[in-house]
């Protein structure tokens, strides 16, 4: 098959692109390189630097494409509180630009990578796709608005759509910004440097950490799965881990001895979050295969940036 991946030079986009070319598919990648790095892409990926709002570029890249994976986005929740307009422009505007270009060229299917962040706080855990979304940041709002655009205009224009709500993905190659780094990578790095593990809040808040290879498996299945048009499907590990337990696991896996410090005044979003995977199992035959301890070990082994300096 022939694919276009937006955000192809990012963490999840590059993992997907490299896997697809290994499986013999033709892959075109688009990324503006605002955070992505094309050096991580296999040479067989046809890479183009560009913005997801650039429709003429999209028209060219979409020719004879069977399925689009849409991942291009700004992804930092705390940053989105400072720059909601930019988040709206890329995450919502970029999605609408892509959908228009798909309609113009006549592409059959789009898989939109949404986020478990759209759920916000929910009483019922694990959370099912039919829970009422409760976004708590401009990032989460932008992903939810983009979902609605994808489904609504996809339905009107005859484009098959599938939204995957990915929970907290981690693994080698995850983007590591200087501030607001994702918790798994940041704990690993701090532990290896025998620094301080800073836990925001009381450490009881939970997340569903899913290893990148499992997310890629779900994304692969999404391009050909039957009877998924207009669906939204969770992709996670189905396991709930508190930040406190994550810190303990990181310390055990690294064999390091960092100090763990709690910052009770900082609040980082919902208190509990865990994916119900019933629909993913049913529609995508998805079953996460890599537990958190194994995933942390694999990340340590494979992410060369984590070597102790
Ligand atoms: P990432 O930052 O590594 O990847 C995003 C990519 O999009 C980057 O390479 C960036 O350069 C590119 N990009 C940003 N703005 C662009 C624009 N205007 N035009 C073209 N490219 C642009 O992040 P990631 O973790 O790989 O996330 C990929 C997608 O998955 C995002 O849509 C994100 O919302 C979603 N997601 C990620 C997670 C996670 O835990 N990593 C969880 C849920 C959802």
mmCIF file of N, CA and C in Angstrom, residues 191-245:
data_model
loop_
_atom_site.group_PDB
_atom_site.id
_atom_site.type_symbol
_atom_site.label_atom_id
_atom_site.label_comp_id
_atom_site.label_asym_id
_atom_site.label_seq_id
_atom_site.Cartn_x
_atom_site.Cartn_y
_atom_site.Cartn_z
ATOM 1 N N UNK A 191 17.199 9.620 36.616
ATOM 2 C CA UNK A 191 17.723 8.504 37.416
ATOM 3 C C UNK A 191 19.138 8.158 36.966
ATOM 4 N N UNK A 192 19.347 8.096 35.646
ATOM 5 C CA UNK A 192 20.670 7.710 35.137
ATOM 6 C C UNK A 192 21.737 8.727 35.506
ATOM 7 N N UNK A 193 21.320 9.970 35.633
ATOM 8 C CA UNK A 193 22.285 10.996 36.026
ATOM 9 C C UNK A 193 22.360 11.136 37.539
ATOM 10 N N UNK A 194 21.699 10.176 38.246
ATOM 11 C CA UNK A 194 21.617 10.231 39.705
ATOM 12 C C UNK A 194 21.168 11.591 40.201
ATOM 13 N N UNK A 195 20.234 12.163 39.426
ATOM 14 C CA UNK A 195 19.694 13.470 39.804
ATOM 15 C C UNK A 195 18.502 13.296 40.720
ATOM 16 N N UNK A 196 17.559 14.191 40.596
ATOM 17 C CA UNK A 196 16.377 14.156 41.456
ATOM 18 C C UNK A 196 15.162 13.817 40.606
ATOM 19 N N UNK A 197 14.361 12.841 41.021
ATOM 20 C CA UNK A 197 13.107 12.560 40.323
ATOM 21 C C UNK A 197 12.047 13.475 40.922
ATOM 22 N N UNK A 198 11.570 14.417 40.120
ATOM 23 C CA UNK A 198 10.564 15.348 40.642
ATOM 24 C C UNK A 198 9.182 14.812 40.288
ATOM 25 N N UNK A 199 8.411 14.488 41.328
ATOM 26 C CA UNK A 199 7.051 13.990 41.136
ATOM 27 C C UNK A 199 6.086 15.146 41.344
ATOM 28 N N UNK A 200 5.306 15.440 40.296
ATOM 29 C CA UNK A 200 4.326 16.529 40.409
ATOM 30 C C UNK A 200 3.078 16.015 41.102
ATOM 31 N N UNK A 201 2.558 16.798 42.046
ATOM 32 C CA UNK A 201 1.411 16.347 42.833
ATOM 33 C C UNK A 201 1.888 15.379 43.912
ATOM 34 N N UNK A 202 0.944 14.550 44.397
ATOM 35 C CA UNK A 202 1.313 13.643 45.497
ATOM 36 C C UNK A 202 1.810 12.290 44.988
ATOM 37 N N UNK A 203 1.854 12.118 43.680
ATOM 38 C CA UNK A 203 2.368 10.862 43.118
ATOM 39 C C UNK A 203 1.304 9.786 43.009
ATOM 40 N N UNK A 204 0.077 10.082 43.474
ATOM 41 C CA UNK A 204 -0.995 9.075 43.408
ATOM 42 C C UNK A 204 -1.714 9.112 42.059
ATOM 43 N N UNK A 205 -1.504 10.182 41.299
ATOM 44 C CA UNK A 205 -2.201 10.263 40.010
ATOM 45 C C UNK A 205 -1.696 9.147 39.094
ATOM 46 N N UNK A 206 -2.603 8.604 38.296
ATOM 47 C CA UNK A 206 -2.234 7.438 37.486
ATOM 48 C C UNK A 206 -2.287 7.761 36.001
ATOM 49 N N UNK A 207 -1.521 6.987 35.253
ATOM 50 C CA UNK A 207 -1.539 7.089 33.796
ATOM 51 C C UNK A 207 -1.452 5.685 33.207
ATOM 52 N N UNK A 208 -1.792 5.618 31.918
ATOM 53 C CA UNK A 208 -1.697 4.363 31.177
ATOM 54 C C UNK A 208 -0.515 4.522 30.213
ATOM 55 N N UNK A 209 0.617 3.880 30.550
ATOM 56 C CA UNK A 209 1.826 4.019 29.733
ATOM 57 C C UNK A 209 1.897 2.876 28.732
ATOM 58 N N UNK A 210 1.959 3.238 27.461
ATOM 59 C CA UNK A 210 1.938 2.201 26.423
ATOM 60 C C UNK A 210 3.215 2.306 25.588
ATOM 61 N N UNK A 211 3.852 1.142 25.383
ATOM 62 C CA UNK A 211 5.129 1.117 24.649
ATOM 63 C C UNK A 211 4.883 1.374 23.160
ATOM 64 N N UNK A 212 5.828 2.087 22.557
ATOM 65 C CA UNK A 212 5.662 2.544 21.173
ATOM 66 C C UNK A 212 5.348 1.404 20.195
ATOM 67 N N UNK A 213 5.957 0.225 20.372
ATOM 68 C CA UNK A 213 5.709 -0.864 19.408
ATOM 69 C C UNK A 213 4.254 -1.312 19.439
ATOM 70 N N UNK A 214 3.644 -1.260 20.623
ATOM 71 C CA UNK A 214 2.226 -1.619 20.704
ATOM 72 C C UNK A 214 1.367 -0.579 19.983
ATOM 73 N N UNK A 215 1.725 0.701 20.143
ATOM 74 C CA UNK A 215 0.974 1.748 19.433
ATOM 75 C C UNK A 215 1.111 1.543 17.922
ATOM 76 N N UNK A 216 2.316 1.224 17.473
ATOM 77 C CA UNK A 216 2.537 1.012 16.034
ATOM 78 C C UNK A 216 1.683 -0.172 15.544
ATOM 79 N N UNK A 217 1.593 -1.236 16.351
ATOM 80 C CA UNK A 217 0.749 -2.375 15.952
ATOM 81 C C UNK A 217 -0.698 -1.937 15.729
ATOM 82 N N UNK A 218 -1.193 -1.104 16.644
ATOM 83 C CA UNK A 218 -2.585 -0.630 16.506
ATOM 84 C C UNK A 218 -2.729 0.245 15.259
ATOM 85 N N UNK A 219 -1.737 1.109 15.018
ATOM 86 C CA UNK A 219 -1.814 1.993 13.847
ATOM 87 C C UNK A 219 -1.784 1.171 12.555
ATOM 88 N N UNK A 220 -0.940 0.142 12.531
ATOM 89 C CA UNK A 220 -0.871 -0.707 11.328
ATOM 90 C C UNK A 220 -2.222 -1.341 11.044
ATOM 91 N N UNK A 221 -2.821 -1.913 12.091
ATOM 92 C CA UNK A 221 -4.111 -2.584 11.902
ATOM 93 C C UNK A 221 -5.176 -1.601 11.421
ATOM 94 N N UNK A 222 -5.041 -0.333 11.839
ATOM 95 C CA UNK A 222 -6.069 0.667 11.541
ATOM 96 C C UNK A 222 -6.207 0.966 10.037
ATOM 97 N N UNK A 223 -5.154 0.737 9.266
ATOM 98 C CA UNK A 223 -5.226 1.120 7.848
ATOM 99 C C UNK A 223 -6.085 0.165 7.032
ATOM 100 N N UNK A 224 -6.248 -1.062 7.498
ATOM 101 C CA UNK A 224 -6.998 -2.038 6.696
ATOM 102 C C UNK A 224 -8.189 -2.661 7.438
ATOM 103 N N UNK A 225 -8.331 -2.353 8.725
ATOM 104 C CA UNK A 225 -9.408 -2.991 9.506
ATOM 105 C C UNK A 225 -10.767 -2.705 8.858
ATOM 106 N N UNK A 226 -11.639 -3.734 8.764
ATOM 107 C CA UNK A 226 -12.976 -3.503 8.215
ATOM 108 C C UNK A 226 -13.909 -2.929 9.287
ATOM 109 N N UNK A 227 -14.975 -2.319 8.867
ATOM 110 C CA UNK A 227 -16.039 -1.839 9.764
ATOM 111 C C UNK A 227 -15.541 -0.937 10.904
ATOM 112 N N UNK A 228 -14.648 -0.032 10.544
ATOM 113 C CA UNK A 228 -14.173 0.913 11.566
ATOM 114 C C UNK A 228 -14.495 2.360 11.187
ATOM 115 N N UNK A 229 -15.158 2.537 10.039
ATOM 116 C CA UNK A 229 -15.431 3.892 9.585
ATOM 117 C C UNK A 229 -16.185 4.689 10.655
ATOM 118 N N UNK A 230 -15.685 5.891 10.944
ATOM 119 C CA UNK A 230 -16.299 6.825 11.901
ATOM 120 C C UNK A 230 -16.084 6.440 13.364
ATOM 121 N N UNK A 231 -15.287 5.403 13.603
ATOM 122 C CA UNK A 231 -15.089 4.988 15.000
ATOM 123 C C UNK A 231 -13.964 5.761 15.674
ATOM 124 N N UNK A 232 -14.025 5.757 17.000
ATOM 125 C CA UNK A 232 -12.937 6.268 17.834
ATOM 126 C C UNK A 232 -12.531 5.111 18.739
ATOM 127 N N UNK A 233 -11.235 4.814 18.787
ATOM 128 C CA UNK A 233 -10.796 3.616 19.512
ATOM 129 C C UNK A 233 -9.603 3.958 20.409
ATOM 130 N N UNK A 234 -9.672 3.497 21.656
ATOM 131 C CA UNK A 234 -8.562 3.696 22.598
ATOM 132 C C UNK A 234 -7.369 2.808 22.253
ATOM 133 N N UNK A 235 -6.173 3.358 22.455
ATOM 134 C CA UNK A 235 -4.951 2.556 22.324
ATOM 135 C C UNK A 235 -4.077 2.846 23.541
ATOM 136 N N UNK A 236 -3.982 1.877 24.416
ATOM 137 C CA UNK A 236 -3.166 2.045 25.622
ATOM 138 C C UNK A 236 -2.611 0.698 26.036
ATOM 139 N N UNK A 237 -2.223 0.601 27.304
ATOM 140 C CA UNK A 237 -1.739 -0.689 27.812
ATOM 141 C C UNK A 237 -2.848 -1.390 28.599
ATOM 142 N N UNK A 238 -3.879 -0.596 28.982
ATOM 143 C CA UNK A 238 -4.945 -1.161 29.810
ATOM 144 C C UNK A 238 -4.523 -1.288 31.270
ATOM 145 N N UNK A 239 -3.346 -0.762 31.610
ATOM 146 C CA UNK A 239 -2.851 -0.846 33.005
ATOM 147 C C UNK A 239 -2.673 0.555 33.572
ATOM 148 N N UNK A 240 -3.062 0.689 34.810
ATOM 149 C CA UNK A 240 -3.005 1.994 35.463
ATOM 150 C C UNK A 240 -1.799 2.011 36.397
ATOM 151 N N UNK A 241 -0.928 2.989 36.229
ATOM 152 C CA UNK A 241 0.277 3.049 37.067
ATOM 153 C C UNK A 241 0.377 4.433 37.693
ATOM 154 N N UNK A 242 0.573 4.484 39.007
ATOM 155 C CA UNK A 242 0.722 5.796 39.643
ATOM 156 C C UNK A 242 2.127 6.331 39.358
ATOM 157 N N UNK A 243 2.268 7.637 39.440
ATOM 158 C CA UNK A 243 3.581 8.249 39.179
ATOM 159 C C UNK A 243 4.582 7.762 40.227
ATOM 160 N N UNK A 244 4.082 7.592 41.452
ATOM 161 C CA UNK A 244 4.939 7.086 42.535
ATOM 162 C C UNK A 244 5.498 5.696 42.166
ATOM 163 N N UNK A 245 4.624 4.813 41.656
ATOM 164 C CA UNK A 245 5.073 3.465 41.272
ATOM 165 C C UNK A 245 5.982 3.504 40.047
#
